[in-house]
Coordinates of C-alpha atoms in Angstrom, one line a residue:
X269 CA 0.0 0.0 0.0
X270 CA 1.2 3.9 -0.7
X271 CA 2.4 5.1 2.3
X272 CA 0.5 7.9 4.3
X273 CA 1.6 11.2 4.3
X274 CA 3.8 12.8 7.5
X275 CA 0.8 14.1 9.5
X276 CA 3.1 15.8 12.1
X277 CA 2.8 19.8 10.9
X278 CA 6.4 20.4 12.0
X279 CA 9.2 17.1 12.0
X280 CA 12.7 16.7 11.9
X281 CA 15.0 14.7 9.1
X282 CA 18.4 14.1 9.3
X283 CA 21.1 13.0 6.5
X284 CA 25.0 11.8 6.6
X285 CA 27.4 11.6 3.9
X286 CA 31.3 10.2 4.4
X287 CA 34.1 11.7 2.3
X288 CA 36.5 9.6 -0.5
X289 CA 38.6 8.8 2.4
X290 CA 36.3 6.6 4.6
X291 CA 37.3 3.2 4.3
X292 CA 34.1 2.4 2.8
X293 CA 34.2 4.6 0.0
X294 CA 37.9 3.6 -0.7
X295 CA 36.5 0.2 -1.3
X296 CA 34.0 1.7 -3.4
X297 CA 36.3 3.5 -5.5
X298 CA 38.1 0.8 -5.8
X299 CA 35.3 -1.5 -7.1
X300 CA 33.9 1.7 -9.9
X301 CA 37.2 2.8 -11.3
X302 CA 38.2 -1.6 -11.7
X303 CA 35.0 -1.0 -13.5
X304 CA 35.5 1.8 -15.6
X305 CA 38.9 0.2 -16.6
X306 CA 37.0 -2.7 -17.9
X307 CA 34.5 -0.8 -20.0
X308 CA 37.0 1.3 -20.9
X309 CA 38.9 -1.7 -22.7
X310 CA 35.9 -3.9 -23.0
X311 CA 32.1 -2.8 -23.3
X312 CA 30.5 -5.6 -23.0
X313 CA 32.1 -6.3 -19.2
X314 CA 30.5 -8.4 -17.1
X315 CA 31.5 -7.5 -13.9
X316 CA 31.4 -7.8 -10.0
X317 CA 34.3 -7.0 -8.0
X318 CA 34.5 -5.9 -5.1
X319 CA 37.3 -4.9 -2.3
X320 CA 37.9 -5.0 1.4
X321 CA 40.6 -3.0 3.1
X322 CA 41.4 -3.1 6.9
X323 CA 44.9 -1.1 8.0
X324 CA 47.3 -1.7 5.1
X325 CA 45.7 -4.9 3.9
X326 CA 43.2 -5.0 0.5
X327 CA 41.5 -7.8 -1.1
X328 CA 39.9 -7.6 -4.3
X329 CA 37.1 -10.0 -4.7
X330 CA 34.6 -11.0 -6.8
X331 CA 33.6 -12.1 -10.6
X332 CA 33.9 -10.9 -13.9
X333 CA 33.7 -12.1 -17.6
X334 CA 35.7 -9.6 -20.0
X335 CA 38.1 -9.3 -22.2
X336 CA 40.2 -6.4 -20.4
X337 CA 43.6 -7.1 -19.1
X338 CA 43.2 -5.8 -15.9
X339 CA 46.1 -4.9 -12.9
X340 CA 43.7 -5.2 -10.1
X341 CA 46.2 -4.5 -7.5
X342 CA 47.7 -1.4 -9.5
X343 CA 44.4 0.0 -9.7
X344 CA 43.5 -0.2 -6.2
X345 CA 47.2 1.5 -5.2
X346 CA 46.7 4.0 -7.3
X347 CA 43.2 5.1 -6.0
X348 CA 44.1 4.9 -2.4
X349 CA 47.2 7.1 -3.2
X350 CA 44.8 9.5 -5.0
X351 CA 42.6 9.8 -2.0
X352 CA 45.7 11.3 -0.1
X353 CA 46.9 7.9 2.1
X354 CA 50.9 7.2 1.9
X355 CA 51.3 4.3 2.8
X356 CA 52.2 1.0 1.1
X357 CA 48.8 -1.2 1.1
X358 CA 49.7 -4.9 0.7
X359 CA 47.0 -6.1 -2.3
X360 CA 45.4 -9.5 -2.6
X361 CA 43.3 -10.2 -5.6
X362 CA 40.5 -13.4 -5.8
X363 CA 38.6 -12.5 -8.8
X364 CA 37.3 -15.3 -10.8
X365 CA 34.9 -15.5 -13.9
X366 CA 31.5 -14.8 -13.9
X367 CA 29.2 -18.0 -13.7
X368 CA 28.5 -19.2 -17.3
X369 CA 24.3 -19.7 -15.5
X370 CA 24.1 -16.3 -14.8
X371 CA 25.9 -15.1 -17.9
X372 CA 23.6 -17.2 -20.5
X373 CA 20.9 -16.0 -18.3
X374 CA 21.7 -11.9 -19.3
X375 CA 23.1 -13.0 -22.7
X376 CA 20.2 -14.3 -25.1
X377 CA 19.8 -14.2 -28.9
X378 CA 16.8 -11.9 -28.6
X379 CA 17.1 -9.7 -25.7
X380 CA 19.1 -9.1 -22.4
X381 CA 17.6 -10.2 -19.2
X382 CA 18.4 -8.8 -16.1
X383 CA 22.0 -9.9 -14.5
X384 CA 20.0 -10.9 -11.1
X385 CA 16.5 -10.8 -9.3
X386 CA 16.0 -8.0 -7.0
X387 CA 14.1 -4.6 -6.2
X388 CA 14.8 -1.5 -6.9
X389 CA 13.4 2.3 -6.0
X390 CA 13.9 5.9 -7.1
X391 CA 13.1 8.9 -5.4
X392 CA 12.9 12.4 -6.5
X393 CA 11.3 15.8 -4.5
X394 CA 11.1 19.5 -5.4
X395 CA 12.1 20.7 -2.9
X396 CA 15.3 21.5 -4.5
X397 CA 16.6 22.4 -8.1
X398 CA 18.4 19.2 -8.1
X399 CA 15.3 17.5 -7.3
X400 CA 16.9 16.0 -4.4
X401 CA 16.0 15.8 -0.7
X402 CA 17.6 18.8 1.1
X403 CA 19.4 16.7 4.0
X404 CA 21.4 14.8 1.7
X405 CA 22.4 17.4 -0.5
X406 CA 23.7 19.6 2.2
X407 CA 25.6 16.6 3.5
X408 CA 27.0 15.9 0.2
X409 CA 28.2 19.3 -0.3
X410 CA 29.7 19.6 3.2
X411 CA 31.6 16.1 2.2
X412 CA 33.0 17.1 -1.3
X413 CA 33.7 20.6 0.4
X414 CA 35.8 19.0 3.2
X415 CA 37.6 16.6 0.6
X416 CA 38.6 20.1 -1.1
X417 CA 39.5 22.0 1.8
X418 CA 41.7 19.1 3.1
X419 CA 43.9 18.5 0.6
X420 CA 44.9 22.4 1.1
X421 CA 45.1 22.3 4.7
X422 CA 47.9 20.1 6.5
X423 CA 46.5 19.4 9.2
X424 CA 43.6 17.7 7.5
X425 CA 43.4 14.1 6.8
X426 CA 41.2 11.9 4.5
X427 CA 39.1 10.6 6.5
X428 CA 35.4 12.6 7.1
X429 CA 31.4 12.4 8.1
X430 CA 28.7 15.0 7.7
X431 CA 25.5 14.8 8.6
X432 CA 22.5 17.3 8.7
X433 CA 19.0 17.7 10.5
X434 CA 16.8 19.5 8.1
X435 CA 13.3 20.8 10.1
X436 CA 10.3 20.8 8.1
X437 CA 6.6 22.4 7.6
X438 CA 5.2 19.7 5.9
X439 CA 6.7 18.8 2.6
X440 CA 9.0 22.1 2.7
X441 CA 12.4 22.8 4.6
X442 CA 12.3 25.4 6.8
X443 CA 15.3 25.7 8.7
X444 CA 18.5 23.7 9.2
X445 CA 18.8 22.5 13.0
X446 CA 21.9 20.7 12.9
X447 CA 25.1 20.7 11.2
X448 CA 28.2 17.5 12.1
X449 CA 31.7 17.9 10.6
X450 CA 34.5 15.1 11.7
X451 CA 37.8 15.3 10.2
X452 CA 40.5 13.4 10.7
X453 CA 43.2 15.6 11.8
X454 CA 47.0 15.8 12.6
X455 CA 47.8 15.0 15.3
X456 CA 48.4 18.0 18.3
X457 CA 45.9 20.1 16.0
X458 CA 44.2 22.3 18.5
X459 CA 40.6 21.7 18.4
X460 CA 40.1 25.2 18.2
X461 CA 41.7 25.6 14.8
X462 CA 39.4 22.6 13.2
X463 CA 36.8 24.5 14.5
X464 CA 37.6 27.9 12.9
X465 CA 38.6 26.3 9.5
X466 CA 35.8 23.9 9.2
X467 CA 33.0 26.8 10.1
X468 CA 34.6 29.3 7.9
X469 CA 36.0 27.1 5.0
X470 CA 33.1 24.2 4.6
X471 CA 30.0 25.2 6.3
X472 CA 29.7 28.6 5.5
X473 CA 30.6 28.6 1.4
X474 CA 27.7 25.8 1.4
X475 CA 25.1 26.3 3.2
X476 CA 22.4 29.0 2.7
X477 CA 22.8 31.6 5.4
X478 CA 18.7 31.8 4.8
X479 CA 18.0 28.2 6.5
X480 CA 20.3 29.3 9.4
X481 CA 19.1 31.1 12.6
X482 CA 20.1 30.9 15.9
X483 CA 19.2 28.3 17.2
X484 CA 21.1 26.2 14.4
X485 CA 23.9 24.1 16.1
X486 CA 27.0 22.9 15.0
X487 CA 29.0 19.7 16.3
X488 CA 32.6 20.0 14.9
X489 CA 34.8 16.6 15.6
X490 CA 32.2 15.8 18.6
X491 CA 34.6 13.4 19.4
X492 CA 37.1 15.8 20.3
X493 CA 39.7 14.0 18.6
X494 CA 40.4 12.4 15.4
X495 CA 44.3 11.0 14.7
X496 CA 43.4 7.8 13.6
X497 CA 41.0 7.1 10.7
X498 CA 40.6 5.4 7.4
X499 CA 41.3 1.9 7.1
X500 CA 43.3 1.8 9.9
X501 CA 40.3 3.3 12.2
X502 CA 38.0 1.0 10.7
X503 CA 37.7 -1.5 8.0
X504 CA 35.8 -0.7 5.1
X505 CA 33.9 -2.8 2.1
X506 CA 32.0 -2.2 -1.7
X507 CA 28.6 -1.3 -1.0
X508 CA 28.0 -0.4 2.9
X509 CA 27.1 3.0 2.3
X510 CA 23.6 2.6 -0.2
X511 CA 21.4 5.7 2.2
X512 CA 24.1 7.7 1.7
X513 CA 24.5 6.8 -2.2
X514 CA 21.0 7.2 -2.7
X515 CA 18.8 9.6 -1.3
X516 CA 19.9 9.9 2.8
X517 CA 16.9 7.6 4.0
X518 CA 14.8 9.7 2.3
X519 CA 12.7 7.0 0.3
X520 CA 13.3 3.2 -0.1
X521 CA 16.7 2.0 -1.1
X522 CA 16.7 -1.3 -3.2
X523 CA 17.8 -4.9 -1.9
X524 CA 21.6 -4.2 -3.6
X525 CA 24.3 -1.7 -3.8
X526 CA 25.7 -0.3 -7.0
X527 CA 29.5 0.1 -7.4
X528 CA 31.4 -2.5 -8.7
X529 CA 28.1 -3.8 -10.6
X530 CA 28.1 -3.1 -14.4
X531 CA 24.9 -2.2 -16.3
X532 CA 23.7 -5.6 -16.6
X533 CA 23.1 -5.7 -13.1
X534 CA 19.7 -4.0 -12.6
X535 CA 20.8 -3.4 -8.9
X536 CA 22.4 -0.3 -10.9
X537 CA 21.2 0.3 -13.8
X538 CA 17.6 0.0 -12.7
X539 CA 17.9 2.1 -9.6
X540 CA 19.2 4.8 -12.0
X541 CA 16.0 4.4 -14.6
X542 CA 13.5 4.6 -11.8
X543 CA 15.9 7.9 -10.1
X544 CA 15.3 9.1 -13.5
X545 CA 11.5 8.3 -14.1
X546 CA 10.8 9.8 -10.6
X547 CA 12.5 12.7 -11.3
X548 CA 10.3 13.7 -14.6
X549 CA 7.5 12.9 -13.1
X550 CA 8.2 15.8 -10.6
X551 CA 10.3 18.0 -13.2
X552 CA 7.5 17.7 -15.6
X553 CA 4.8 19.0 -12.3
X554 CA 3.1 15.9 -12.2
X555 CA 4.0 15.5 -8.5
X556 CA 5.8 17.3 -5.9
X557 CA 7.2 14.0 -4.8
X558 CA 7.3 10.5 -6.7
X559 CA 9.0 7.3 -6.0
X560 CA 9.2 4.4 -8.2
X561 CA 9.9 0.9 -7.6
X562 CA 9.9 -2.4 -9.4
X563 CA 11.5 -5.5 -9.3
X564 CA 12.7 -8.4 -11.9
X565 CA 13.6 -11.8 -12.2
X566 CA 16.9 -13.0 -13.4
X567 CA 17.5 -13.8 -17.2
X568 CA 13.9 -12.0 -17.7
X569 CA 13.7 -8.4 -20.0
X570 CA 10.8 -7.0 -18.4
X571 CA 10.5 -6.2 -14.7
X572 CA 7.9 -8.2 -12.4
X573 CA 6.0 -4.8 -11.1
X574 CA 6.4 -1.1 -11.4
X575 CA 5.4 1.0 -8.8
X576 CA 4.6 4.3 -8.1
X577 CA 3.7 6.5 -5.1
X578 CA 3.8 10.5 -5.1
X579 CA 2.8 10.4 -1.7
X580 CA -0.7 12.6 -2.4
X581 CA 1.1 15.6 -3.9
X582 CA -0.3 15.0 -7.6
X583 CA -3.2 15.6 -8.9
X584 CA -3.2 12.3 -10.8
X585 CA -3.6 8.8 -9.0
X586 CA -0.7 6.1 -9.6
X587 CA -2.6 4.2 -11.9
X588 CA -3.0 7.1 -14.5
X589 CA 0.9 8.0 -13.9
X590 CA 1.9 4.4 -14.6
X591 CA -0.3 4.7 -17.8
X592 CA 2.0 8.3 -18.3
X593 CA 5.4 5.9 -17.7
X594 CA 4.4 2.8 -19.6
X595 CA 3.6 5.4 -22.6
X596 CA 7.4 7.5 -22.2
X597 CA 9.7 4.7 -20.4
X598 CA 10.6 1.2 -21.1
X599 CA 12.1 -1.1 -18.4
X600 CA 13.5 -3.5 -20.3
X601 CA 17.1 -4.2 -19.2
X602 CA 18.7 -3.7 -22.7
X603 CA 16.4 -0.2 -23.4
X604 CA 17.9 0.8 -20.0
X605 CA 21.4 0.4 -20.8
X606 CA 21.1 2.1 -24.2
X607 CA 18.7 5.1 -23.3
X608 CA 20.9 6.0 -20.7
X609 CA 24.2 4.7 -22.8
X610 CA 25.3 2.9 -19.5
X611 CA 28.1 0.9 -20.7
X612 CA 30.7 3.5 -20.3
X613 CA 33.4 4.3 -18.1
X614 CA 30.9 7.0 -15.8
X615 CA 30.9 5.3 -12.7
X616 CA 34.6 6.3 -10.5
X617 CA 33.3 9.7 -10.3
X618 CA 29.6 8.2 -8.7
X619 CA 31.6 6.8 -6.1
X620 CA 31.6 9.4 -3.3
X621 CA 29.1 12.0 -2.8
X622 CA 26.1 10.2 -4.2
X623 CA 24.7 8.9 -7.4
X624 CA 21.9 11.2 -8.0
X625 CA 21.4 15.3 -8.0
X626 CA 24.3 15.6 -10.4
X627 CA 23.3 17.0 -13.5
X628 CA 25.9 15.4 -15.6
X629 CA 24.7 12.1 -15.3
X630 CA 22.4 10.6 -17.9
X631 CA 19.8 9.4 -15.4
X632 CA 19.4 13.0 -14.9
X633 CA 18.2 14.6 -18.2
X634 CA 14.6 15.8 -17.8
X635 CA 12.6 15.2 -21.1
X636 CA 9.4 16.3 -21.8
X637 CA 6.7 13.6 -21.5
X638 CA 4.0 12.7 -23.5
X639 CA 0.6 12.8 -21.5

């Protein structure tokens, strides 16, 4: 059943993002630029792998079925030395061929079935010109702003979390109430001075002084201190960090993560079609807020069940906007892949600071639809 619109007048909604130097998303930038070197040299990549890191340990793991000659441990060097860490990350690979079941399941004379079974949800809101929920773009921005102002600053380090409590009227932001910065830091940095750069160089070129009053409060490295981070404050893997690669909790999230998964995989590709459905829906004013979901099977074209709910913000019901969809969208795996020319090397830069909002992605482009 649609769910029930909020009936509280006034409630509270809170986002996090993580910056390229959490040990999570060095394991997904791992898995997306392995990835994008295999579409680069192959298009027609099947591919699955994945990566742990814990201290100066990585294993790269997972399946694949292409013709790219691929330096797995190279690659993940590279990207973890691009991030900012120094030091010298011991690399073990287990990456074997894809199943030849599932791979004459997606591969069939007359169409391309999805690479597994599984559901899948997009989410878009107008409630900002990226037709993304507020909380999570703020936190976004606070990340990719601390990743910049880091690797200017000394006494910053990689390793970051943001997170933001949005209050709201109903459907509309009203205020910010909340705003968390931790940075990993030098160590013997005064607290003092993370303070003063982190409120004057990230939070204040990104947020809008307009949704700020005084009541607004800031937690700055809460912790009080923050030496020790990346992977050897924590352990990190592919695909632990889907609410903040989607929409911040803000609407469903599917049963699967996206990096390391090439278009085949409808965990991915799919999740991007209904991001972009959802989001013409609202930037053609049919709703203020939609969400789509379906779901396939594996080795089938067509998904089992499309979904809709725009949560009684249009003036349509969900039937009629399903017959607006089925007439200006196809799910089929393969019309996917090509409408949104997937099988490219797009996905590195999707990595950090969410898959969605970003205008330069094809799952973005508004088109008008036909009624």
């Amino acid at each position: 059943m649609p769910r029930k619109e909020k009936e509280m007048e006034h409630y509270f909604f809170t986002s996090e993002s993580i910056t390229e130097g959490h040990p999570d998303k060095i394991c997904d930038k791992i898995a997306d630029t392995i990835l994008d070197e295999a579409l680069r040299q192959d298009a027609n990549s099947k591919m699955a792998v994945e990566a742990t890191v814990k201290d100066d340990f990585v294993l790269i793991y997972g399946e694949a079925n292409t013709q790219a000659q691929l330096d797995y441990a190279k690659i993940a060097r590279e990207v973890i030395r691009n991030i900012g860490y120094t030091e010298e990350y011991e690399v073990m690979v287990k990456v074997n061929r894809q199943s030849q079941e599932i791979y004459h399941a997606v591969e069939q004379d007359q169409f391309m079935g999805a690479g597994d079974q599984g559901i899948m949800f997009g989410y878009a809101t107008d409630e900002t010109p990226e037709y993304m929920p507020l909380p999570i773009l703020l936190a976004h921005r606070l990340a990719k702003r601390l990743s910049d102002v880091r690797r200017q600053t000394p006494c910053l380090k990689p390793d970051g979390k943001t997170q933001v409590t949005v209050e709201y009227d109903g459907d509309q932001p009203v205020r910010i109430d909340a705003i968390v910065v931790s940075t990993q830091h030098e160590a013997n940095t005064p607290l003092s001075k993370i303070k003063e750069i982190i409120m004057k160089e990230v939070i204040s070129p990104c947020v809008d002084a307009s949704l700020i009053d005084e009541n607004t409060k800031y937690y700055i490295n809460p912790s009080g201190s923050f030496v020790v981070g990346g992977s050897f404050g924590d352990s990190g893997t592919t695909g632990r960090k889907i609410v903040c690669d989607t929409y911040g909790g803000m609407g469903r999230i599917g049963g699967g993560c996206f990096s390391s998964k090439d278009p085949s995989k409808v965990d991915r590709s799919a999740a991007y079609y209904c991001r972009y459905v959802a989001k013409n829906i609202v930037a053609n004013h049919l709703a203020k807020r939609c969400e789509v979901g379906v779901s396939y099977a594996i080795g089938k074209e067509d998904p089992l069940s499309i979904w809709i709910d725009t949560f009684h913000t249009s003036e349509y019901t969900n039937q009629q906007l399903l017959e607006i969809v089925n007439k200006n969208f196809s799910f089929k795996v393969k019309d996917i892949i090509e409408q949104l020319d997937l099988k490219r090397p797009i996905y590195a830069d999707t990595a950090c600071y969410g898959h969605f909002g970003y205008e330069q992605y094809p799952w973005e482009t508004i088109i008008p639809l036909i009624k």
